[in-house]
């Protein structure tokens, strides 16, 4: 009798790329809902728009590259990229900015480099950096968190704002937006105000900004889920958060009145999201375990440096991209000791 | 079964075992067949050389092919009969190239050649005599590597030996031949181990068995307790955690002794030698029954076979016959694997013979095969890094192998890869990683061979150039000598003008004398 042949191993684990991406999406849901709760449902409209655009752009490039479209679109990676970028943007970001950001993320940062697995830079962060450099004012238009806002928008109104770019009822952007806690801390510390004075503002919650700290908590929960189902490795989030806490503890201890504390840094802006969902993008992260510790540590240091001395209040996207550039070097020098090379005799 | 292992290795996989499939019935013996086909290469090293001719009658256990060179093993007739062919036939090899086989047509008498078992008298023999005995019996490592046992032992005994390890881990799913051997023939296995201890004189002997085989561990302990000839060397049966690939030699050494065989080195570097349970049993048969290696236990299993079980099979048995003994295939049989599902070789046909290396014939049904999923790009997720027992970076090896950047692949320690298949098994992108590593290794070996050839050619060329140069120089020297001689001769010629002067002077003197004489005579006449 004749048989078909195949290369060993002749069995397989039940795992695939789509499953990995699916778990990432599951883990993002609680934090996303918290975001919608505190900053309005605009984020959900942006999300739908961004996903549609991401899939559309990806299909377009695949068609131009004469590659199969369906298997790539169904792997869920474009979905995750779109989702992460939207989470980093204000909830009422106009549609054309979403289009530009997603366009850069999917077409330039991902597909022009060869598609999934070949991108040296995190696509979502590339999209974000393009937007913050090109449209710095629009990127700061964060509405006040729900509990402090005088004016909140429903789903329909949010959609109108996003697609028309103008506010209803002759409202001005100044009336509905507020500086983020990171922004305020940055500008007011610059004006030589004491930290305690700054943090008296109702914008500040228990650890970080009102709303922000809870969004952070829910993303933290999603991150723990990803650790539990072994989609991500503990090393990058651990070294990122640990380094951030140590570095900001040092700066805080050096001048407690003029520096924000470690918990504030952790729970304001996108640190938690970055630690569990962005820096852990495996494609643009180092291969080895020790390399990953270095990578997380490097991102945290860049975040602190940019927040402390740089021109941007948050700095996560730049920190991630800067460390993306270091990854090939890390991979070249940091290799695990192979079995028998560290031999004990 | 409490685990007593000393250490553990990085990574590894907890795999579903499917061992119960083939362990319900005792080891069965196959009826005599009409024909057996024996490949001359059933071991690592040089193929054996046939010493019989077509038409010759041979007896069971008679050597029909002898070892060639130091790393080789002889082949013996599994039963009595006539040699019907010595020619190239299909064998189980990844290349699918035919190889020389001896075909034996059985006469049904099963007449054995006269045997003189050593029995307990082996204890009076020196190790060299003993190893020669094992070498003549054609024993090779039956765990799968098939390295000639006598050579391995002789090499190991050159250095002081600390530990003899008996490998009863049997970590691949489905395979149970060693397990059944331990359960049913523990006394014999122990006697084989005593032979090893006698010849190697280790300080201790450890038998490593995975804890998913409690009956085998009990049987060995029982045999050890009732040992009629207890050894002065401590023998310990160690229950180790069931984790693929614990049965890999280097992994087992790490688990049992907490020592790592140096990268590129051998267990002997640590004063350790490993032997498989099946080999220990084969040694028993050779010493106590004077039977060379003409049979082995083969697990016939998988959902693709009607009645899975373990069989004592004569070497040379066509797989087809073994499958029929197991009730034949089920309708849903899809693949035929020699070995286990992780590292085994998929066979294209069941006409191939069982060889010394065949520990398992696995007939997989469609339900057992991985779903054919499309390969997607590597996302560097690193799951492969987590499971690699050699502590490599499989995704980097893949990246460089795929790019044909073989230098970089070697920088990433490609040759420390044991091809266990763990990375391949867990890869969410379904990339055939092990195939990429095999490809890269083959390319590097080929390049190395080419380089050696080129080096040889260059050396030969240089030698030729040198020889020509030398000849030229010699010629030159000769010419110079000759020229010098000529010159010397010429110089001699010029100095001979003085001689000529002298001659002239002499002639002149003679003339003068003559003229004097003439004038004198003229004077006397006048």
Tab-separated table of C-alpha atoms in Angstrom, chain A residues 38-335:
chain	number	residue	atom	x	y	z
A	38	UNK	CA	-15.298	58.106	30.689
A	39	UNK	CA	-14.788	59.974	27.417
A	40	UNK	CA	-17.941	59.287	25.459
A	41	UNK	CA	-18.966	56.851	22.731
A	42	UNK	CA	-17.000	58.640	19.996
A	43	UNK	CA	-14.223	56.090	20.432
A	44	UNK	CA	-16.568	53.332	19.307
A	45	UNK	CA	-17.372	55.178	16.080
A	46	UNK	CA	-13.684	55.800	15.496
A	47	UNK	CA	-13.049	52.140	16.151
A	48	UNK	CA	-15.555	50.968	13.553
A	49	UNK	CA	-14.209	53.484	11.063
A	50	UNK	CA	-10.587	52.563	11.728
A	51	UNK	CA	-11.208	48.825	11.403
A	52	UNK	CA	-13.047	49.277	8.109
A	53	UNK	CA	-10.249	51.495	6.784
A	54	UNK	CA	-7.504	49.140	7.987
A	55	UNK	CA	-9.075	46.141	6.296
A	56	UNK	CA	-9.733	48.195	3.170
A	57	UNK	CA	-6.166	49.510	2.955
A	58	UNK	CA	-4.736	46.074	3.602
A	59	UNK	CA	-6.917	44.495	0.903
A	60	UNK	CA	-5.878	47.238	-1.524
A	61	UNK	CA	-2.156	46.702	-0.987
A	62	UNK	CA	-2.513	42.925	-1.111
A	63	UNK	CA	-4.318	43.274	-4.395
A	64	UNK	CA	-1.533	45.467	-5.756
A	65	UNK	CA	1.019	42.931	-4.493
A	66	UNK	CA	-1.029	40.169	-6.139
A	67	UNK	CA	-1.361	38.221	-2.915
A	68	UNK	CA	-4.247	36.260	-1.439
A	69	UNK	CA	-6.448	38.681	0.462
A	70	UNK	CA	-8.693	36.541	2.604
A	71	UNK	CA	-6.160	34.637	4.749
A	72	UNK	CA	-4.334	37.864	5.588
A	73	UNK	CA	-7.428	39.855	6.470
A	74	UNK	CA	-8.750	37.021	8.592
A	75	UNK	CA	-5.579	36.775	10.698
A	76	UNK	CA	-6.840	39.786	12.675
A	77	UNK	CA	-3.566	41.680	12.767
A	78	UNK	CA	-4.918	44.736	10.913
A	79	UNK	CA	-7.824	44.776	13.333
A	80	UNK	CA	-5.488	44.899	16.312
A	81	UNK	CA	-3.409	47.684	14.733
A	82	UNK	CA	-6.534	49.780	14.080
A	83	UNK	CA	-7.804	49.145	17.589
A	84	UNK	CA	-4.569	50.159	19.274
A	85	UNK	CA	-4.237	53.345	17.235
A	86	UNK	CA	-7.797	54.444	18.026
A	87	UNK	CA	-7.227	53.894	21.740
A	88	UNK	CA	-4.331	56.348	21.570
A	89	UNK	CA	-6.441	59.070	19.887
A	90	UNK	CA	-8.970	61.500	21.418
A	91	UNK	CA	-12.551	60.226	21.064
A	92	UNK	CA	-13.728	62.963	18.725
A	93	UNK	CA	-10.816	62.794	16.302
A	94	UNK	CA	-12.132	63.721	12.832
A	95	UNK	CA	-12.493	60.891	10.297
A	96	UNK	CA	-9.808	62.154	7.952
A	97	UNK	CA	-7.193	62.027	10.666
A	98	UNK	CA	-8.153	58.437	11.391
A	99	UNK	CA	-7.791	57.744	7.676
A	100	UNK	CA	-4.311	59.285	7.553
A	101	UNK	CA	-3.167	57.490	10.712
A	102	UNK	CA	-4.483	54.097	9.619
A	103	UNK	CA	-3.151	54.685	6.098
A	104	UNK	CA	0.366	55.228	7.414
A	105	UNK	CA	0.103	52.362	9.866
A	106	UNK	CA	-1.176	49.761	7.404
A	107	UNK	CA	0.221	50.869	4.056
A	108	UNK	CA	3.575	52.344	5.014
A	109	UNK	CA	4.588	50.794	8.329
A	110	UNK	CA	3.180	47.342	7.680
A	111	UNK	CA	2.633	46.432	4.028
A	112	UNK	CA	5.472	48.401	2.407
A	113	UNK	CA	7.867	46.587	4.709
A	114	UNK	CA	6.451	43.243	3.574
A	115	UNK	CA	3.333	42.733	5.656
A	116	UNK	CA	2.768	40.906	8.921
A	117	UNK	CA	5.969	39.667	10.480
A	118	UNK	CA	8.300	41.915	8.512
A	119	UNK	CA	7.582	45.340	9.997
A	120	UNK	CA	10.460	46.628	12.105
A	121	UNK	CA	8.270	49.372	13.602
A	122	UNK	CA	5.041	49.037	15.499
A	123	UNK	CA	2.440	50.091	12.866
A	124	UNK	CA	-0.013	51.660	15.308
A	125	UNK	CA	2.749	53.781	16.828
A	126	UNK	CA	3.936	54.911	13.395
A	127	UNK	CA	0.380	56.046	12.625
A	128	UNK	CA	0.212	57.847	15.956
A	129	UNK	CA	3.527	59.636	15.505
A	130	UNK	CA	2.562	60.822	12.016
A	131	UNK	CA	-0.595	62.318	13.478
A	132	UNK	CA	0.960	63.971	16.518
A	133	UNK	CA	3.674	65.578	14.422
A	134	UNK	CA	1.277	66.708	11.689
A	135	UNK	CA	-1.721	67.749	13.768
A	136	UNK	CA	-0.458	68.576	17.264
A	137	UNK	CA	-3.460	70.747	18.146
A	138	UNK	CA	-6.129	68.225	17.138
A	139	UNK	CA	-4.300	65.533	19.045
A	140	UNK	CA	-4.738	67.436	22.310
A	141	UNK	CA	-8.495	67.859	21.968
A	142	UNK	CA	-9.453	65.480	24.736
A	143	UNK	CA	-12.923	66.106	26.133
A	144	UNK	CA	-13.252	66.392	29.863
A	145	UNK	CA	-13.918	63.095	31.570
A	146	UNK	CA	-17.637	62.328	31.987
A	147	UNK	CA	-17.818	63.296	35.689
A	148	UNK	CA	-16.328	66.749	35.044
A	149	UNK	CA	-17.898	67.494	31.680
A	150	UNK	CA	-20.668	70.026	31.338
A	151	UNK	CA	-21.492	68.775	27.921
A	152	UNK	CA	-21.541	65.167	26.846
A	153	UNK	CA	-22.343	63.721	23.457
A	154	UNK	CA	-24.332	60.667	22.537
A	155	UNK	CA	-23.498	58.244	19.789
A	156	UNK	CA	-25.273	60.178	17.054
A	157	UNK	CA	-23.803	63.530	18.039
A	158	UNK	CA	-20.340	62.029	18.288
A	159	UNK	CA	-20.701	60.653	14.796
A	160	UNK	CA	-21.734	64.062	13.495
A	161	UNK	CA	-18.722	65.709	15.101
A	162	UNK	CA	-16.341	63.063	13.791
A	163	UNK	CA	-17.595	63.237	10.234
A	164	UNK	CA	-18.312	66.971	9.948
A	165	UNK	CA	-15.416	68.150	12.038
A	166	UNK	CA	-17.526	70.885	13.644
A	167	UNK	CA	-19.295	71.086	16.966
A	168	UNK	CA	-23.081	71.442	17.276
A	169	UNK	CA	-24.912	74.390	18.902
A	170	UNK	CA	-22.100	76.837	18.392
A	171	UNK	CA	-20.055	75.096	21.085
A	172	UNK	CA	-16.362	75.775	20.959
A	173	UNK	CA	-13.665	73.142	21.368
A	174	UNK	CA	-12.293	75.098	24.312
A	175	UNK	CA	-15.574	74.652	26.109
A	176	UNK	CA	-15.686	70.919	25.882
A	177	UNK	CA	-12.045	69.898	26.036
A	178	UNK	CA	-9.660	69.933	28.942
A	179	UNK	CA	-5.955	69.470	29.137
A	180	UNK	CA	-4.988	65.948	30.133
A	181	UNK	CA	-3.493	65.442	33.581
A	182	UNK	CA	-0.093	64.829	31.997
A	183	UNK	CA	-0.413	68.093	30.047
A	184	UNK	CA	-1.415	70.083	33.058
A	185	UNK	CA	1.298	68.668	35.222
A	186	UNK	CA	3.815	69.417	32.546
A	187	UNK	CA	2.792	73.034	31.865
A	188	UNK	CA	2.111	73.983	35.457
A	189	UNK	CA	5.294	72.437	36.794
A	190	UNK	CA	6.924	74.524	34.088
A	191	UNK	CA	5.300	77.566	35.674
A	192	UNK	CA	6.942	76.667	38.961
A	193	UNK	CA	3.723	75.585	40.629
A	194	UNK	CA	3.887	73.057	43.425
A	195	UNK	CA	2.739	69.542	42.628
A	196	UNK	CA	0.258	69.580	45.500
A	197	UNK	CA	-1.379	72.724	44.092
A	198	UNK	CA	-1.607	71.188	40.648
A	199	UNK	CA	-3.087	67.998	41.910
A	200	UNK	CA	-5.813	69.832	43.785
A	201	UNK	CA	-7.498	70.182	40.426
A	202	UNK	CA	-10.545	67.939	40.039
A	203	UNK	CA	-8.822	66.353	37.051
A	204	UNK	CA	-6.735	64.243	39.403
A	205	UNK	CA	-7.988	61.058	40.906
A	206	UNK	CA	-6.498	58.628	43.403
A	207	UNK	CA	-3.305	57.707	41.512
A	208	UNK	CA	-3.475	59.404	38.165
A	209	UNK	CA	-6.015	61.380	36.178
A	210	UNK	CA	-9.734	60.956	36.749
A	211	UNK	CA	-11.010	58.387	34.276
A	212	UNK	CA	-7.504	57.594	33.025
A	213	UNK	CA	-6.655	55.607	36.112
A	214	UNK	CA	-9.721	53.409	35.654
A	215	UNK	CA	-9.085	52.873	31.984
A	216	UNK	CA	-5.573	51.878	33.005
A	217	UNK	CA	-6.960	49.405	35.532
A	218	UNK	CA	-9.143	47.713	32.949
A	219	UNK	CA	-6.265	47.448	30.502
A	220	UNK	CA	-4.192	46.010	33.342
A	221	UNK	CA	-6.861	43.361	33.785
A	222	UNK	CA	-6.795	42.614	30.042
A	223	UNK	CA	-3.010	42.336	30.250
A	224	UNK	CA	-3.268	39.820	33.084
A	225	UNK	CA	-5.647	37.816	30.904
A	226	UNK	CA	-3.095	37.786	28.075
A	227	UNK	CA	-0.448	36.575	30.509
A	228	UNK	CA	-2.797	33.880	31.755
A	229	UNK	CA	-3.544	32.509	28.283
A	230	UNK	CA	0.165	32.821	27.443
A	231	UNK	CA	-0.302	35.136	24.487
A	232	UNK	CA	2.272	37.538	25.886
A	233	UNK	CA	5.374	36.998	27.953
A	234	UNK	CA	5.696	38.678	31.382
A	235	UNK	CA	9.110	40.139	30.701
A	236	UNK	CA	8.294	43.214	28.610
A	237	UNK	CA	5.383	44.520	30.766
A	238	UNK	CA	7.308	43.718	33.924
A	239	UNK	CA	10.540	45.445	32.970
A	240	UNK	CA	8.679	48.402	31.450
A	241	UNK	CA	6.540	49.043	34.524
A	242	UNK	CA	9.309	48.273	36.998
A	243	UNK	CA	11.760	50.594	35.250
A	244	UNK	CA	9.155	53.347	35.013
A	245	UNK	CA	8.366	53.060	38.726
A	246	UNK	CA	12.012	53.032	39.757
A	247	UNK	CA	12.987	55.942	37.494
A	248	UNK	CA	10.035	58.118	38.499
A	249	UNK	CA	10.517	57.249	42.170
A	250	UNK	CA	14.054	58.582	41.862
A	251	UNK	CA	12.970	61.818	40.131
A	252	UNK	CA	10.119	62.224	42.614
A	253	UNK	CA	12.404	61.664	45.584
A	254	UNK	CA	14.825	64.240	44.240
A	255	UNK	CA	12.112	66.940	44.296
A	256	UNK	CA	8.772	65.785	45.721
A	257	UNK	CA	7.101	69.105	45.076
A	258	UNK	CA	8.292	69.621	41.563
A	259	UNK	CA	7.970	66.083	40.201
A	260	UNK	CA	4.989	63.853	39.670
A	261	UNK	CA	5.071	60.599	41.615
A	262	UNK	CA	5.517	57.098	40.217
A	263	UNK	CA	1.860	56.052	40.536
A	264	UNK	CA	0.769	59.175	38.700
A	265	UNK	CA	3.137	58.344	35.843
A	266	UNK	CA	1.902	54.774	35.712
A	267	UNK	CA	-1.802	55.570	35.700
A	268	UNK	CA	-1.822	58.634	33.452
A	269	UNK	CA	-1.586	58.484	29.713
A	270	UNK	CA	-1.058	55.172	28.028
A	271	UNK	CA	1.623	53.411	30.073
A	272	UNK	CA	-0.482	50.376	31.008
A	273	UNK	CA	-1.811	50.024	27.472
A	274	UNK	CA	1.722	50.311	26.130
A	275	UNK	CA	3.189	47.844	28.610
A	276	UNK	CA	0.730	45.036	27.895
A	277	UNK	CA	-0.497	45.657	24.364
A	278	UNK	CA	1.905	47.844	22.394
A	279	UNK	CA	5.419	46.996	23.563
A	280	UNK	CA	4.475	43.312	23.535
A	281	UNK	CA	3.873	43.345	19.774
A	282	UNK	CA	6.201	40.413	19.119
A	283	UNK	CA	7.110	41.335	15.545
A	284	UNK	CA	8.889	44.527	16.539
A	285	UNK	CA	10.246	43.248	19.878
A	286	UNK	CA	13.468	41.284	20.557
A	287	UNK	CA	13.575	37.509	20.269
A	288	UNK	CA	15.365	36.482	23.442
A	289	UNK	CA	14.081	36.681	26.997
A	290	UNK	CA	16.953	38.834	28.218
A	291	UNK	CA	16.526	41.011	25.122
A	292	UNK	CA	12.901	41.564	26.082
A	293	UNK	CA	13.847	42.717	29.565
A	294	UNK	CA	16.253	45.235	28.043
A	295	UNK	CA	13.627	46.342	25.533
A	296	UNK	CA	10.946	47.019	28.164
A	297	UNK	CA	13.477	48.811	30.317
A	298	UNK	CA	14.570	50.971	27.355
A	299	UNK	CA	11.008	51.986	26.509
A	300	UNK	CA	10.345	53.028	30.101
A	301	UNK	CA	13.532	55.093	30.237
A	302	UNK	CA	12.633	56.865	26.998
A	303	UNK	CA	9.115	57.562	28.324
A	304	UNK	CA	10.568	59.145	31.472
A	305	UNK	CA	13.160	61.106	29.505
A	306	UNK	CA	10.573	62.440	27.036
A	307	UNK	CA	8.089	63.296	29.771
A	308	UNK	CA	10.824	64.955	31.819
A	309	UNK	CA	12.821	66.830	29.198
A	310	UNK	CA	11.128	66.327	25.845
A	311	UNK	CA	8.512	68.311	23.976
A	312	UNK	CA	5.628	65.842	24.322
A	313	UNK	CA	3.586	65.148	27.444
A	314	UNK	CA	3.314	61.366	27.022
A	315	UNK	CA	6.058	60.137	24.696
A	316	UNK	CA	5.105	56.467	24.569
A	317	UNK	CA	4.933	56.245	20.776
A	318	UNK	CA	8.377	57.793	20.381
A	319	UNK	CA	9.807	55.586	23.096
A	320	UNK	CA	8.444	52.456	21.399
A	321	UNK	CA	9.702	53.460	17.941
A	322	UNK	CA	13.132	54.375	19.291
A	323	UNK	CA	13.446	50.981	20.932
A	324	UNK	CA	12.135	49.266	17.766
A	325	UNK	CA	15.243	50.654	16.097
A	326	UNK	CA	17.456	49.034	18.718
A	327	UNK	CA	15.875	45.584	18.378
A	328	UNK	CA	18.196	44.221	15.637
A	329	UNK	CA	21.192	45.266	17.727
A	330	UNK	CA	19.737	43.653	20.836
A	331	UNK	CA	19.054	40.468	18.888
A	332	UNK	CA	22.578	40.479	17.533
A	333	UNK	CA	24.265	40.702	20.934
A	334	UNK	CA	21.821	39.079	23.317
A	335	UNK	CA	21.496	35.365	22.730
